[in-house]
CSV table of C-alpha atoms in Angstrom, one decimal:
chain,number,residue,atom,x,y,z
I,1,MET,CA,93.5,114.3,95.7
I,2,ASN,CA,93.7,113.8,99.5
I,3,THR,CA,97.4,114.1,100.3
I,4,ARG,CA,97.1,112.3,103.6
I,5,ARG,CA,95.4,109.3,102.1
I,6,THR,CA,97.8,109.0,99.3
I,7,LYS,CA,100.7,109.1,101.7
I,8,LEU,CA,99.1,106.5,103.9
I,9,SER,CA,98.8,104.0,101.1
I,10,GLN,CA,102.3,104.6,99.9
I,11,SER,CA,103.8,104.0,103.3
I,12,GLN,CA,102.4,100.5,103.7
I,13,ASN,CA,104.2,97.2,103.0
I,14,PHE,CA,101.6,94.5,102.4
I,15,LEU,CA,101.9,90.9,103.7
I,16,ARG,CA,102.1,88.2,101.1
I,17,ASN,CA,101.7,84.9,102.9
I,18,MET,CA,98.1,84.0,103.8
I,19,GLU,CA,99.3,80.9,105.8
I,20,LEU,CA,101.5,83.0,107.9
I,21,VAL,CA,98.8,85.6,108.6
I,22,GLU,CA,96.3,82.8,109.6
I,23,GLN,CA,98.9,81.3,112.0
I,24,LEU,CA,99.5,84.7,113.7
I,25,VAL,CA,95.8,85.3,114.1
I,26,GLN,CA,95.3,81.8,115.5
I,27,LYS,CA,98.0,82.3,118.0
I,28,SER,CA,96.6,85.6,119.2
I,29,SER,CA,94.0,86.1,121.9
I,30,LEU,CA,91.3,86.7,119.3
I,31,THR,CA,88.2,84.5,119.7
I,32,SER,CA,84.8,83.9,118.0
I,33,ASP,CA,83.3,86.3,120.5
I,34,ASP,CA,85.5,89.3,119.7
I,35,MET,CA,84.9,92.5,117.7
I,36,VAL,CA,88.2,93.4,116.1
I,37,LEU,CA,89.3,96.7,114.5
I,38,GLU,CA,91.7,96.6,111.5
I,39,ILE,CA,93.5,99.8,110.6
I,40,GLY,CA,94.7,100.0,107.0
I,41,PRO,CA,93.5,96.6,105.7
I,42,GLY,CA,95.1,97.3,102.3
I,43,LYS,CA,94.5,94.3,100.1
I,44,GLY,CA,92.6,92.4,102.8
I,45,ILE,CA,94.9,89.4,103.6
I,46,ILE,CA,94.5,90.1,107.3
I,47,THR,CA,90.9,90.9,107.0
I,48,ASN,CA,90.2,87.5,105.5
I,49,ALA,CA,91.9,85.7,108.4
I,50,LEU,CA,90.1,87.9,111.0
I,51,ALA,CA,86.7,87.3,109.4
I,52,LYS,CA,87.2,83.5,109.7
I,53,ARG,CA,88.0,83.8,113.5
I,54,CYS,CA,86.1,86.8,114.9
I,55,LYS,CA,82.5,87.7,115.5
I,56,ARG,CA,82.8,91.1,113.8
I,57,VAL,CA,85.6,92.9,111.8
I,58,ILE,CA,85.6,96.6,111.2
I,59,ALA,CA,88.2,97.4,108.5
I,60,ILE,CA,89.1,101.1,108.2
I,61,GLU,CA,90.8,102.1,105.0
I,62,ALA,CA,91.8,105.6,104.1
I,63,ASP,CA,92.7,104.9,100.4
I,64,LYS,CA,89.6,105.1,98.2
I,65,LYS,CA,90.8,102.6,95.6
I,66,LEU,CA,91.8,100.0,98.2
I,67,HIS,CA,88.5,100.5,100.1
I,68,ASP,CA,86.5,99.9,96.9
I,69,ASN,CA,88.4,96.7,96.2
I,70,LEU,CA,87.9,95.6,99.8
I,71,ARG,CA,84.2,96.4,99.6
I,72,ASP,CA,83.8,94.2,96.5
I,73,LYS,CA,86.0,91.4,97.9
I,74,PHE,CA,84.1,91.1,101.2
I,75,SER,CA,80.6,91.9,99.9
I,76,THR,CA,79.4,88.4,100.9
I,77,PHE,CA,81.0,88.5,104.4
I,78,ALA,CA,78.2,89.3,106.9
I,79,ASN,CA,80.7,89.9,109.7
I,80,VAL,CA,83.0,92.4,107.8
I,81,GLU,CA,82.3,96.1,107.8
I,82,ASN,CA,84.5,98.1,105.4
I,83,LEU,CA,84.7,101.8,106.2
I,84,HIS,CA,86.3,104.5,104.0
I,85,GLU,CA,87.7,106.6,106.9
I,86,ASP,CA,90.9,108.2,108.2
I,87,PHE,CA,91.5,106.2,111.4
I,88,LEU,CA,92.9,109.2,113.2
I,89,LYS,CA,89.5,110.9,112.9
I,90,PHE,CA,87.5,107.7,113.5
I,91,PRO,CA,85.6,107.6,116.9
I,92,LEU,CA,86.8,104.5,118.7
I,93,PRO,CA,84.1,102.0,120.0
I,94,LYS,CA,82.6,102.5,123.4
I,95,TYR,CA,82.3,98.7,123.9
I,96,ASP,CA,85.0,96.0,124.3
I,97,TYR,CA,87.2,95.5,121.2
I,98,LYS,CA,90.6,94.3,120.1
I,99,VAL,CA,92.9,95.4,117.3
I,100,PHE,CA,94.9,93.5,114.7
I,101,SER,CA,96.6,95.6,112.1
I,102,ASN,CA,99.5,96.1,109.7
I,103,ILE,CA,99.6,99.9,110.1
I,104,PRO,CA,101.2,102.5,107.9
I,105,PHE,CA,104.7,103.2,109.3
I,106,ASN,CA,104.6,106.9,108.8
I,107,VAL,CA,101.6,107.4,111.3
I,108,THR,CA,102.6,104.7,113.8
I,109,ALA,CA,103.1,107.2,116.6
I,110,ASP,CA,99.7,108.8,116.1
I,111,ILE,CA,97.9,105.5,115.9
I,112,VAL,CA,99.5,104.0,119.0
I,113,LYS,CA,98.8,107.1,121.0
I,114,LYS,CA,95.2,107.2,119.9
I,115,LEU,CA,94.6,103.6,120.9
I,116,LEU,CA,96.3,103.7,124.3
I,117,ASP,CA,95.3,107.2,125.4
I,118,SER,CA,91.6,107.0,124.4
I,119,GLY,CA,88.9,106.8,126.9
I,120,ASN,CA,88.3,103.2,125.9
I,121,ALA,CA,91.6,101.5,124.9
I,122,PRO,CA,91.4,98.1,123.2
I,123,LYS,CA,91.6,95.0,125.5
I,124,ASP,CA,94.4,93.7,123.3
I,125,SER,CA,96.3,95.0,120.3
I,126,TYR,CA,98.5,93.3,117.7
I,127,LEU,CA,100.4,95.9,115.6
I,128,ILE,CA,102.8,95.2,112.7
I,129,ILE,CA,105.3,97.9,113.1
I,130,GLN,CA,109.0,98.7,112.7
I,131,LYS,CA,111.2,96.9,115.2
I,132,GLU,CA,112.7,100.2,116.5
I,133,ALA,CA,109.3,101.7,117.1
I,134,ALA,CA,108.2,98.6,119.0
I,135,ALA,CA,111.3,98.9,121.2
I,136,LYS,CA,110.5,102.6,121.9
I,137,TYR,CA,106.9,102.2,122.7
I,138,GLY,CA,107.3,99.1,124.8
I,139,GLY,CA,110.6,100.1,126.5
I,140,LEU,CA,112.0,96.8,125.3
I,141,LYS,CA,115.7,97.9,125.2
I,142,MET,CA,115.4,100.7,127.8
I,143,GLU,CA,112.5,102.5,129.3
I,144,THR,CA,111.3,105.6,127.4
I,145,LEU,CA,109.0,108.4,128.5
I,146,PHE,CA,106.2,106.6,126.5
I,147,SER,CA,106.8,103.2,127.9
I,148,THR,CA,107.1,104.4,131.5
I,149,LEU,CA,103.9,106.4,131.3
I,150,HIS,CA,101.9,103.5,129.8
I,151,LYS,CA,103.2,100.4,131.6
I,152,PRO,CA,101.0,100.8,134.7
I,153,TRP,CA,98.1,100.0,132.4
I,154,PHE,CA,99.6,98.0,129.5
I,155,ALA,CA,102.0,95.1,128.9
I,156,PHE,CA,104.2,95.2,125.8
I,157,SER,CA,105.8,92.2,124.0
I,158,ILE,CA,107.1,91.2,120.6
I,159,VAL,CA,105.3,88.0,119.5
I,160,HIS,CA,106.7,87.6,116.0
I,161,LYS,CA,109.6,88.8,114.0
I,162,PHE,CA,109.0,89.0,110.2
I,163,GLN,CA,111.3,88.4,107.3
I,164,LYS,CA,111.6,91.2,104.8
I,165,SER,CA,110.4,88.8,102.1
I,166,ASP,CA,107.1,88.5,104.0
I,167,PHE,CA,106.1,91.8,102.5
I,168,SER,CA,105.5,93.5,99.2
I,169,PRO,CA,107.2,95.8,98.6
I,170,ARG,CA,110.1,94.6,100.8
I,171,PRO,CA,110.6,97.1,103.7
I,172,ALA,CA,114.0,98.6,104.3
I,173,VAL,CA,113.6,98.1,108.0
I,174,ASP,CA,113.1,95.1,110.4
I,175,THR,CA,109.4,94.5,111.2
I,176,VAL,CA,107.7,92.8,114.2
I,177,LEU,CA,104.3,92.1,115.6
I,178,LEU,CA,103.9,94.1,118.8
I,179,ARG,CA,101.3,93.0,121.3
I,180,ILE,CA,99.9,95.6,123.7
I,181,GLU,CA,97.7,94.0,126.3
I,182,LYS,CA,95.5,96.1,128.6
I,183,LEU,CA,96.1,95.0,132.2
I,184,GLU,CA,93.0,93.8,134.1
I,185,ASN,CA,94.6,95.0,137.3
I,186,PRO,CA,96.5,98.3,136.7
I,187,LEU,CA,99.7,98.8,138.6
I,188,ILE,CA,98.8,102.4,139.6
I,189,ASP,CA,95.5,103.2,141.3
I,190,GLU,CA,93.4,105.6,139.2
I,191,ARG,CA,93.4,108.0,142.1
I,192,ASN,CA,97.2,108.3,141.7
I,193,ALA,CA,97.3,108.2,137.9
I,194,GLU,CA,97.6,112.0,137.5
I,195,ALA,CA,100.3,112.3,140.1
I,196,PHE,CA,102.3,109.4,138.5
I,197,ARG,CA,102.1,111.0,135.1
I,198,ASP,CA,103.3,114.3,136.5
I,199,PHE,CA,106.1,112.7,138.5
I,200,VAL,CA,107.4,110.8,135.4
I,201,ALA,CA,107.0,113.7,133.0
I,202,PHE,CA,108.9,115.9,135.5
I,203,GLY,CA,111.8,113.5,135.6
I,204,PHE,CA,112.0,112.9,131.8
I,205,SER,CA,111.8,116.7,131.1
I,206,SER,CA,115.2,116.9,132.7
I,207,MET,CA,116.8,114.5,130.1
I,208,LYS,CA,119.8,116.8,129.6
I,209,THR,CA,120.9,116.2,133.2
I,210,ASN,CA,120.6,113.3,135.7
I,211,LEU,CA,117.7,112.5,138.0
I,212,LYS,CA,119.5,113.8,141.1
I,213,ARG,CA,119.6,117.2,139.6
I,214,GLY,CA,116.2,117.0,138.0
I,215,TYR,CA,114.6,116.1,141.3
I,216,LYS,CA,116.7,118.2,143.5
I,217,ASN,CA,113.7,120.3,144.7
I,218,VAL,CA,111.6,117.2,145.2
I,219,PHE,CA,113.9,115.0,147.2
I,220,GLY,CA,116.5,116.1,149.6
I,221,HIS,CA,120.1,115.3,148.8
I,222,VAL,CA,120.6,112.6,151.5
I,223,GLN,CA,117.1,111.4,150.8
I,224,PHE,CA,117.8,110.8,147.1
I,225,LEU,CA,121.1,109.1,147.8
I,226,ARG,CA,119.5,106.7,150.2
I,227,LEU,CA,116.7,106.1,147.7
I,228,ALA,CA,119.2,105.3,145.0
I,229,THR,CA,121.0,102.8,147.2
I,230,ASP,CA,117.8,101.1,148.5
I,231,ILE,CA,116.2,100.7,145.0
I,232,GLY,CA,119.5,99.9,143.3
I,233,PHE,CA,120.2,102.6,140.7
I,234,SER,CA,123.2,105.0,140.3
I,235,ALA,CA,122.9,108.4,141.9
I,236,GLU,CA,124.0,109.8,138.5
I,237,ALA,CA,121.3,107.9,136.6
I,238,LYS,CA,119.3,109.5,133.8
I,239,PRO,CA,115.6,108.7,133.3
I,240,THR,CA,116.3,106.0,130.7
I,241,ASP,CA,118.7,104.2,132.9
I,242,LEU,CA,116.0,103.1,135.3
I,243,THR,CA,113.8,100.0,134.9
I,244,PHE,CA,110.1,100.4,135.0
I,245,GLU,CA,110.0,98.6,138.4
I,246,GLN,CA,112.5,101.2,139.8
I,247,TRP,CA,110.2,104.0,138.5
I,248,LEU,CA,107.3,102.4,140.4
I,249,ALA,CA,109.4,102.1,143.6
I,250,ILE,CA,110.6,105.7,143.4
I,251,PHE,CA,107.0,106.9,142.9
I,252,GLU,CA,105.8,104.8,145.8
I,253,TYR,CA,108.4,106.4,148.0
I,254,PHE,CA,107.5,109.9,146.6
I,255,SER,CA,103.8,109.3,147.4
I,256,LYS,CA,104.3,108.1,151.0
I,257,ASN,CA,107.3,110.0,152.2
I,258,VAL,CA,107.7,113.4,150.4
I,259,GLU,CA,106.3,116.5,152.0
I,260,SER,CA,103.3,118.1,150.2
I,261,PHE,CA,105.1,121.3,149.3
I,262,ARG,CA,107.8,119.3,147.6
I,263,LYS,CA,105.2,117.1,145.8
I,264,ALA,CA,103.7,120.3,144.4
I,265,LYS,CA,106.9,120.9,142.4
I,266,THR,CA,105.9,118.1,139.9
I,267,ARG,CA,102.3,119.1,139.6
I,268,GLY,CA,101.2,120.0,136.0
I,269,ALA,CA,104.4,118.6,134.5
I,270,PHE,CA,102.5,116.1,132.3
I,271,ALA,CA,100.2,118.7,130.9
I,272,LYS,CA,103.1,121.1,130.2
I,273,LEU,CA,105.1,118.3,128.4
I,274,THR,CA,102.0,117.3,126.4
I,275,THR,CA,101.6,120.9,125.2
I,276,GLN,CA,105.2,121.1,124.2
I,277,GLN,CA,105.0,117.8,122.3
I,278,LYS,CA,101.9,118.9,120.4
I,279,SER,CA,103.6,122.1,119.4
I,280,LEU,CA,106.6,120.2,118.0
I,281,GLN,CA,104.4,117.7,116.2
I,282,LYS,CA,102.5,120.6,114.6
I,283,ILE,CA,105.8,122.1,113.3
I,284,HIS,CA,106.9,118.6,112.1
I,285,ARG,CA,103.6,118.0,110.2
I,286,THR,CA,103.8,121.5,108.6
I,287,ARG,CA,107.4,120.8,107.4
I,288,THR,CA,106.4,117.3,106.2
I,289,ALA,CA,103.4,118.6,104.2
I,290,ARG,CA,105.6,121.4,102.7
I,291,ASN,CA,108.3,118.9,101.7
I,292,TRP,CA,105.7,116.6,100.2
I,293,LYS,CA,104.1,119.4,98.2
I,294,ASN,CA,107.5,120.5,96.9
I,295,ALA,CA,108.4,117.0,95.9
I,296,ARG,CA,105.3,116.5,93.7
């Protein structure tokens, strides 16, 4: 038995109301010209609505039993392709595509990161996920490291709030439909993308202190105080206290007015932080797998 696939199927809450699903699909940006990717189609209620609206649907299901049922159910649909795959190992399309999915809650982070950090991110994504996760990734309550790093290229919004009775089994948490739209005109030029990621990662890696101390070797003391006054944030602010617009303004100042030797202090911060996160994720996955094995 494939432990990952078993866990994926057990972590999903399936939508029950076909009428609601069709309304959400109709209100989305999906058109008859679109190729749409569905991750974890489950029993196929979303697949059916997508097939009626889109040119092509690729439904990727990790659970063998669910996949076999989907294959039989959509055998007469010429525009539906059912794949028995682990999405996290699935190569994303090289052409334009969109995503509409009710994804397994326990791999939300891995799925979102894969979609947004790939070489060809979807033009538009609609993901049914936990409300708290949506707020984290989209910076909807306060900016996070993830939201700040991604907002130059993506717009995040909640387009629907579900009732717990919309699902079977009923989830224990609040669930929303998060839209992640790829910006046609990025807010950061590609030439400055690496510098922006390093700058933001450098600031967030100092979460235990405030930005003034975190950037003390990047901005001069008087320089930082003037910057805080001009942009409108507290000199004692932490990274999550700033709005995304304030992060953009600070980075613009950093790019134009900070000496090269000071800019070099932030270089490589994103790669370093990414390595640390991967190490922590590996430890977490190992512990999760061990706990799962012991619980069986």
